[in-house]
N, CA, C and O atoms as a printed pandas DataFrame, in Angstrom:
     atom_number atom_name residue_name chain_id  residue_number  x_coord  y_coord  z_coord
0              1         N          MET        A               1    0.822   -1.196    0.000
1              2        CA          MET        A               1    0.000    0.000    0.000
2              3         C          MET        A               1    0.866    1.261    0.000
3              4         O          MET        A               1    0.423    2.319   -0.447
4              5         N          LEU        A               2    2.089    1.150    0.497
5              6        CA          LEU        A               2    2.975    2.317    0.508
6              7         C          LEU        A               2    3.159    2.866   -0.904
7              8         O          LEU        A               2    3.069    4.075   -1.117
8              9         N          GLU        A               3    3.414    1.991   -1.857
9             10        CA          GLU        A               3    3.616    2.442   -3.240
10            11         C          GLU        A               3    2.348    3.077   -3.805
11            12         O          GLU        A               3    2.429    3.968   -4.651
12            13         N          GLN        A               4    1.193    2.634   -3.354
13            14        CA          GLN        A               4   -0.086    3.194   -3.796
14            15         C          GLN        A               4   -0.283    4.603   -3.216
15            16         O          GLN        A               4   -0.865    5.468   -3.871
16            17         N          LEU        A               5    0.200    4.831   -1.996
17            18        CA          LEU        A               5   -0.003    6.122   -1.347
18            19         C          LEU        A               5    1.005    7.187   -1.777
19            20         O          LEU        A               5    0.694    8.377   -1.741
20            21         N          LYS        A               6    2.186    6.782   -2.176
21            22        CA          LYS        A               6    3.235    7.752   -2.504
22            23         C          LYS        A               6    2.803    8.797   -3.521
23            24         O          LYS        A               6    2.992    9.987   -3.268
24            25         N          PRO        A               7    2.225    8.408   -4.676
25            26        CA          PRO        A               7    1.838    9.454   -5.638
26            27         C          PRO        A               7    0.729   10.356   -5.110
27            28         O          PRO        A               7    0.655   11.529   -5.477
28            29         N          ILE        A               8   -0.124    9.823   -4.262
29            30        CA          ILE        A               8   -1.198   10.649   -3.695
30            31         C          ILE        A               8   -0.601   11.666   -2.730
31            32         O          ILE        A               8   -0.981   12.836   -2.741
32            33         N          ILE        A               9    0.329   11.222   -1.901
33            34        CA          ILE        A               9    1.000   12.138   -0.974
34            35         C          ILE        A               9    1.688   13.249   -1.760
35            36         O          ILE        A               9    1.630   14.416   -1.373
36            37         N          CYS        A              10    2.329   12.892   -2.847
37            38        CA          CYS        A              10    3.056   13.881   -3.659
38            39         C          CYS        A              10    2.138   14.914   -4.304
39            40         O          CYS        A              10    2.600   15.986   -4.694
40            41         N          GLU        A              11    0.855   14.613   -4.421
41            42        CA          GLU        A              11   -0.105   15.586   -4.945
42            43         C          GLU        A              11   -0.338   16.717   -3.945
43            44         O          GLU        A              11   -0.711   17.824   -4.335
44            45         N          TYR        A              12   -0.122   16.448   -2.669
45            46        CA          TYR        A              12   -0.466   17.412   -1.625
46            47         C          TYR        A              12    0.728   18.153   -1.042
47            48         O          TYR        A              12    0.583   19.270   -0.544
48            49         N          VAL        A              13    1.899   17.545   -1.101
49            50        CA          VAL        A              13    3.088   18.191   -0.549
50            51         C          VAL        A              13    4.252   18.027   -1.518
51            52         O          VAL        A              13    4.277   17.100   -2.327
52            53         N          GLU        A              14    5.203   18.929   -1.426
53            54        CA          GLU        A              14    6.365   18.874   -2.307
54            55         C          GLU        A              14    7.432   17.988   -1.676
55            56         O          GLU        A              14    8.262   18.446   -0.891
56            57         N          VAL        A              15    7.388   16.713   -2.038
57            58        CA          VAL        A              15    8.347   15.739   -1.542
58            59         C          VAL        A              15    8.550   14.698   -2.636
59            60         O          VAL        A              15    7.630   14.401   -3.398
60            61         N          GLU        A              16    9.734   14.156   -2.708
61            62        CA          GLU        A              16   10.018   13.113   -3.686
62            63         C          GLU        A              16    9.443   11.793   -3.185
63            64         O          GLU        A              16    9.576   11.458   -2.008
64            65         N          ALA        A              17    8.807   11.052   -4.076
65            66        CA          ALA        A              17    8.204    9.775   -3.705
66            67         C          ALA        A              17    9.223    8.839   -3.061
67            68         O          ALA        A              17    8.892    8.103   -2.131
68            69         N          ASP        A              18   10.452    8.866   -3.550
69            70        CA          ASP        A              18   11.491    7.990   -3.003
70            71         C          ASP        A              18   11.849    8.337   -1.566
71            72         O          ASP        A              18   12.423    7.512   -0.854
72            73         N          ASP        A              19   11.516    9.550   -1.131
73            74        CA          ASP        A              19   11.823    9.976    0.233
74            75         C          ASP        A              19   10.738    9.581    1.229
75            76         O          ASP        A              19   10.918    9.759    2.434
76            77         N          ILE        A              20    9.625    9.052    0.752
77            78        CA          ILE        A              20    8.517    8.676    1.633
78            79         C          ILE        A              20    8.726    7.249    2.117
79            80         O          ILE        A              20    8.867    6.321    1.321
80            81         N          THR        A              21    8.744    7.089    3.437
81            82        CA          THR        A              21    8.900    5.764    4.042
82            83         C          THR        A              21    7.769    5.528    5.029
83            84         O          THR        A              21    6.966    6.423    5.292
84            85         N          LEU        A              22    7.710    4.330    5.569
85            86        CA          LEU        A              22    6.704    4.028    6.586
86            87         C          LEU        A              22    6.893    4.906    7.821
87            88         O          LEU        A              22    5.930    5.195    8.531
88            89         N          GLU        A              23    8.125    5.326    8.076
89            90        CA          GLU        A              23    8.423    6.137    9.255
90            91         C          GLU        A              23    8.226    7.632    9.028
91            92         O          GLU        A              23    8.325    8.419    9.970
92            93         N          SER        A              24    7.947    8.031    7.786
93            94        CA          SER        A              24    7.761    9.458    7.484
94            95         C          SER        A              24    6.580    9.999    8.278
95            96         O          SER        A              24    5.479    9.449    8.244
96            97         N          ARG        A              25    6.840   11.097    8.997
97            98        CA          ARG        A              25    5.774   11.742    9.771
98            99         C          ARG        A              25    5.089   12.782    8.885
99           100         O          ARG        A              25    5.747   13.547    8.180
100          101         N          PHE        A              26    3.764   12.794    8.933
101          102        CA          PHE        A              26    2.999   13.672    8.042
102          103         C          PHE        A              26    3.354   15.145    8.238
103          104         O          PHE        A              26    3.571   15.861    7.261
104          105         N          ILE        A              27    3.413   15.597    9.469
105          106        CA          ILE        A              27    3.630   17.021    9.722
106          107         C          ILE        A              27    5.116   17.364    9.708
107          108         O          ILE        A              27    5.545   18.248    8.966
108          109         N          GLU        A              28    5.893   16.673   10.516
109          110        CA          GLU        A              28    7.297   17.039   10.674
110          111         C          GLU        A              28    8.149   16.756    9.441
111          112         O          GLU        A              28    8.999   17.571    9.083
112          113         N          ASP        A              29    7.935   15.614    8.786
113          114        CA          ASP        A              29    8.794   15.216    7.666
114          115         C          ASP        A              29    8.216   15.594    6.303
115          116         O          ASP        A              29    8.935   16.056    5.417
116          117         N          LEU        A              30    6.913   15.391    6.150
117          118        CA          LEU        A              30    6.293   15.629    4.843
118          119         C          LEU        A              30    5.671   17.019    4.732
119          120         O          LEU        A              30    5.289   17.446    3.642
120          121         N          HIS        A              31    5.570   17.718    5.851
121          122        CA          HIS        A              31    5.088   19.108    5.898
122          123         C          HIS        A              31    3.638   19.274    5.469
123          124         O          HIS        A              31    3.286   20.257    4.815
124          125         N          PHE        A              32    2.799   18.314    5.837
125          126        CA          PHE        A              32    1.367   18.458    5.628
126          127         C          PHE        A              32    0.838   19.521    6.582
127          128         O          PHE        A              32    1.296   19.619    7.720
128          129         N          ASN        A              33   -0.119   20.312    6.124
129          130        CA          ASN        A              33   -0.886   21.131    7.061
130          131         C          ASN        A              33   -2.216   20.408    7.278
131          132         O          ASN        A              33   -2.499   19.423    6.595
132          133         N          SER        A              34   -3.017   20.874    8.197
133          134        CA          SER        A              34   -4.235   20.139    8.544
134          135         C          SER        A              34   -5.206   20.054    7.368
135          136         O          SER        A              34   -5.864   19.029    7.186
136          137         N          TYR        A              35   -5.305   21.116    6.568
137          138        CA          TYR        A              35   -6.206   21.088    5.416
138          139         C          TYR        A              35   -5.748   20.054    4.396
139          140         O          TYR        A              35   -6.552   19.260    3.908
140          141         N          ASP        A              36   -4.456   20.064    4.074
141          142        CA          ASP        A              36   -3.920   19.094    3.112
142          143         C          ASP        A              36   -4.120   17.669    3.613
143          144         O          ASP        A              36   -4.463   16.775    2.839
144          145         N          PHE        A              37   -3.907   17.462    4.898
145          146        CA          PHE        A              37   -4.034   16.118    5.450
146          147         C          PHE        A              37   -5.476   15.618    5.334
147          148         O          PHE        A              37   -5.708   14.468    4.960
148          149         N          MET        A              38   -6.430   16.470    5.651
149          150        CA          MET        A              38   -7.838   16.056    5.562
150          151         C          MET        A              38   -8.240   15.848    4.092
151          152         O          MET        A              38   -9.012   14.936    3.793
152          153         N          SER        A              39   -7.738   16.666    3.189
153          154        CA          SER        A              39   -8.016   16.477    1.762
154          155         C          SER        A              39   -7.408   15.166    1.277
155          156         O          SER        A              39   -8.036   14.424    0.522
156          157         N          PHE        A              40   -6.194   14.888    1.709
157          158        CA          PHE        A              40   -5.513   13.633    1.385
158          159         C          PHE        A              40   -6.348   12.451    1.866
159          160         O          PHE        A              40   -6.540   11.485    1.127
160          161         N          LEU        A              41   -6.842   12.521    3.091
161          162        CA          LEU        A              41   -7.658   11.421    3.626
162          163         C          LEU        A              41   -8.967   11.269    2.846
163          164         O          LEU        A              41   -9.434   10.150    2.633
164          165         N          GLY        A              42   -9.551   12.374    2.424
165          166        CA          GLY        A              42  -10.768   12.304    1.621
166          167         C          GLY        A              42  -10.521   11.588    0.302
167          168         O          GLY        A              42  -11.348   10.794   -0.146
168          169         N          GLU        A              43   -9.389   11.868   -0.313
169          170        CA          GLU        A              43   -9.056   11.185   -1.563
170          171         C          GLU        A              43   -8.823    9.696   -1.315
171          172         O          GLU        A              43   -9.240    8.859   -2.115
172          173         N          ILE        A              44   -8.166    9.371   -0.221
173          174        CA          ILE        A              44   -7.925    7.969    0.127
174          175         C          ILE        A              44   -9.253    7.246    0.350
175          176         O          ILE        A              44   -9.430    6.112   -0.094
176          177         N          GLU        A              45  -10.183    7.906    1.038
177          178        CA          GLU        A              45  -11.503    7.304    1.255
178          179         C          GLU        A              45  -12.146    6.925   -0.067
179          180         O          GLU        A              45  -12.692    5.831   -0.211
180          181         N          GLU        A              46  -12.080    7.832   -1.029
181          182        CA          GLU        A              46  -12.688    7.569   -2.331
182          183         C          GLU        A              46  -11.978    6.439   -3.061
183          184         O          GLU        A              46  -12.626    5.534   -3.588
184          185         N          GLN        A              47  -10.664    6.486   -3.094
185          186        CA          GLN        A              47   -9.913    5.491   -3.857
186          187         C          GLN        A              47  -10.007    4.091   -3.258
187          188         O          GLN        A              47  -10.072    3.101   -3.988
188          189         N          LEU        A              48  -10.013    4.011   -1.933
189          190        CA          LEU        A              48  -10.040    2.699   -1.274
190          191         C          LEU        A              48  -11.441    2.272   -0.864
191          192         O          LEU        A              48  -11.639    1.160   -0.375
192          193         N          ASP        A              49  -12.409    3.155   -1.063
193          194        CA          ASP        A              49  -13.803    2.886   -0.701
194          195         C          ASP        A              49  -13.917    2.508    0.783
195          196         O          ASP        A              49  -14.495    1.481    1.138
196          197         N          VAL        A              50  -13.351    3.364    1.628
197          198        CA          VAL        A              50  -13.441    3.195    3.075
198          199         C          VAL        A              50  -13.920    4.507    3.675
199          200         O          VAL        A              50  -13.904    5.543    3.011
200          201         N          ALA        A              51  -14.343    4.460    4.929
201          202        CA          ALA        A              51  -14.756    5.664    5.641
202          203         C          ALA        A              51  -13.881    5.808    6.877
203          204         O          ALA        A              51  -13.877    4.942    7.752
204          205         N          VAL        A              52  -13.137    6.913    6.940
205          206        CA          VAL        A              52  -12.280    7.131    8.099
206          207         C          VAL        A              52  -13.051    7.866    9.185
207          208         O          VAL        A              52  -13.937    8.671    8.902
208          209         N          ASP        A              53  -12.703    7.579   10.407
209          210        CA          ASP        A              53  -13.299    8.241   11.559
210          211         C          ASP        A              53  -12.400    9.416   11.933
211          212         O          ASP        A              53  -11.192    9.251   12.102
212          213         N          GLU        A              54  -12.995   10.603   12.060
213          214        CA          GLU        A              54  -12.188   11.799   12.325
214          215         C          GLU        A              54  -11.415   11.692   13.633
215          216         O          GLU        A              54  -10.305   12.215   13.728
216          217         N          GLN        A              55  -11.969   11.033   14.636
217          218        CA          GLN        A              55  -11.248   10.857   15.894
218          219         C          GLN        A              55  -10.040    9.948   15.707
219          220         O          GLN        A              55   -8.977   10.193   16.276
220          221         N          ASP        A              56  -10.207    8.899   14.909
221          222        CA          ASP        A              56   -9.108    7.962   14.676
222          223         C          ASP        A              56   -7.949    8.625   13.942
223          224         O          ASP        A              56   -6.788    8.354   14.250
224          225         N          VAL        A              57   -8.246    9.484   12.982
225          226        CA          VAL        A              57   -7.168   10.069   12.186
226          227         C          VAL        A              57   -6.314   11.029   12.996
227          228         O          VAL        A              57   -5.191   11.339   12.599
228          229         N          LEU        A              58   -6.821   11.499   14.112
229          230        CA          LEU        A              58   -6.014   12.369   14.962
230          231         C          LEU        A              58   -4.809   11.633   15.535
231          232         O          LEU        A              58   -3.833   12.258   15.949
232          233         N          GLU        A              59   -4.879   10.306   15.559
233          234        CA          GLU        A              59   -3.799    9.484   16.098
234          235         C          GLU        A              59   -2.748    9.115   15.044
235          236         O          GLU        A              59   -1.699    8.570   15.388
236          237         N          LEU        A              60   -3.014    9.400   13.787
237          238        CA          LEU        A              60   -2.110    9.005   12.712
238          239         C          LEU        A              60   -0.960    9.998   12.617
239          240         O          LEU        A              60   -1.160   11.162   12.272
240          241         N          ARG        A              61    0.231    9.535   12.922
241          242        CA          ARG        A              61    1.406   10.400   12.889
242          243         C          ARG        A              61    2.314   10.102   11.699
243          244         O          ARG        A              61    2.918   11.008   11.125
244          245         N          THR        A              62    2.402    8.818   11.333
245          246        CA          THR        A              62    3.325    8.415   10.264
246          247         C          THR        A              62    2.562    7.767    9.119
247          248         O          THR        A              62    1.391    7.410    9.251
248          249         N          VAL        A              63    3.248    7.625    8.002
249          250        CA          VAL        A              63    2.661    6.939    6.853
250          251         C          VAL        A              63    2.335    5.498    7.241
251          252         O          VAL        A              63    1.302    4.965    6.834
252          253         N          GLY        A              64    3.198    4.873    8.017
253          254        CA          GLY        A              64    2.948    3.509    8.483
254          255         C          GLY        A              64    1.687    3.419    9.331
255          256         O          GLY        A              64    0.921    2.463    9.205
256          257         N          ASP        A              65    1.465    4.416   10.201
257          258        CA          ASP        A              65    0.238    4.457   11.005
258          259         C          ASP        A              65   -0.979    4.491   10.084
259          260         O          ASP        A              65   -1.956    3.776   10.309
260          261         N          ALA        A              66   -0.916    5.322    9.053
261          262        CA          ALA        A              66   -2.040    5.461    8.126
262          263         C          ALA        A              66   -2.291    4.157    7.381
263          264         O          ALA        A              66   -3.439    3.751    7.198
264          265         N          ILE        A              67   -1.223    3.508    6.957
265          266        CA          ILE        A              67   -1.384    2.247    6.223
266          267         C          ILE        A              67   -2.018    1.185    7.109
267          268         O          ILE        A              67   -2.939    0.488    6.683
268          269         N          ARG        A              68   -1.534    1.057    8.330
269          270        CA          ARG        A              68   -2.129    0.068    9.251
270          271         C          ARG        A              68   -3.606    0.374    9.492
271          272         O          ARG        A              68   -4.435   -0.536    9.511
272          273         N          TYR        A              69   -3.934    1.656    9.678
273          274        CA          TYR        A              69   -5.320    2.049    9.906
274          275         C          TYR        A              69   -6.186    1.749    8.683
275          276         O          TYR        A              69   -7.272    1.184    8.815
276          277         N          LEU        A              70   -5.714    2.121    7.504
277          278        CA          LEU        A              70   -6.492    1.881    6.285
278          279         C          LEU        A              70   -6.668    0.387    6.019
279          280         O          LEU        A              70   -7.739   -0.044    5.593
280          281         N          GLU        A              71   -5.638   -0.392    6.265
281          282        CA          GLU        A              71   -5.758   -1.845    6.086
282          283         C          GLU        A              71   -6.771   -2.434    7.057
283          284         O          GLU        A              71   -7.488   -3.373    6.709
284          285         N          SER        A              72   -6.839   -1.896    8.267
285          286        CA          SER        A              72   -7.823   -2.402    9.232
286          287         C          SER        A              72   -9.241   -2.071    8.765
287          288         O          SER        A              72  -10.164   -2.854    8.987
288          289         N          LEU        A              73   -9.419   -0.919    8.123
289          290        CA          LEU        A              73  -10.742   -0.560    7.588
290          291         C          LEU        A              73  -11.133   -1.468    6.427
291          292         O          LEU        A              73  -12.292   -1.861    6.293
292          293         N          GLN        A              74  -10.159   -1.791    5.598
293          294        CA          GLN        A              74  -10.451   -2.659    4.451
294          295         C          GLN        A              74  -10.804   -4.079    4.891
295          296         O          GLN        A              74  -11.533   -4.783    4.191
296          297         N          ASN        A              75  -10.299   -4.495    6.027
297          298        CA          ASN        A              75  -10.531   -5.854    6.508
298          299         C          ASN        A              75  -11.796   -5.996    7.322
299          300         O          ASN        A              75  -12.094   -7.081    7.820
300          301         N          GLN        A              76  -12.549   -4.910    7.466
301          302        CA          GLN        A              76  -13.797   -4.991    8.257
302          303         C          GLN        A              76  -14.915   -5.543    7.425
303          304         O          GLN        A              76  -16.036   -5.685    7.913
């Protein structure tokens, strides 16, 4: 799923896809602001056909956190 998310992340922030890892932090490393992050999650919801909970996303700090969360939604 990391490879699937990289181009989407690059649509919202100026970062090279090769620099995105599971440990990349959305705010500190990738420089997302809150609006970009919520827009990014909205696009992910559409592409993966899942519904994220706004309270849950407050806990997502890294790309790896997001992947684990999205995979758990897909497995429900």
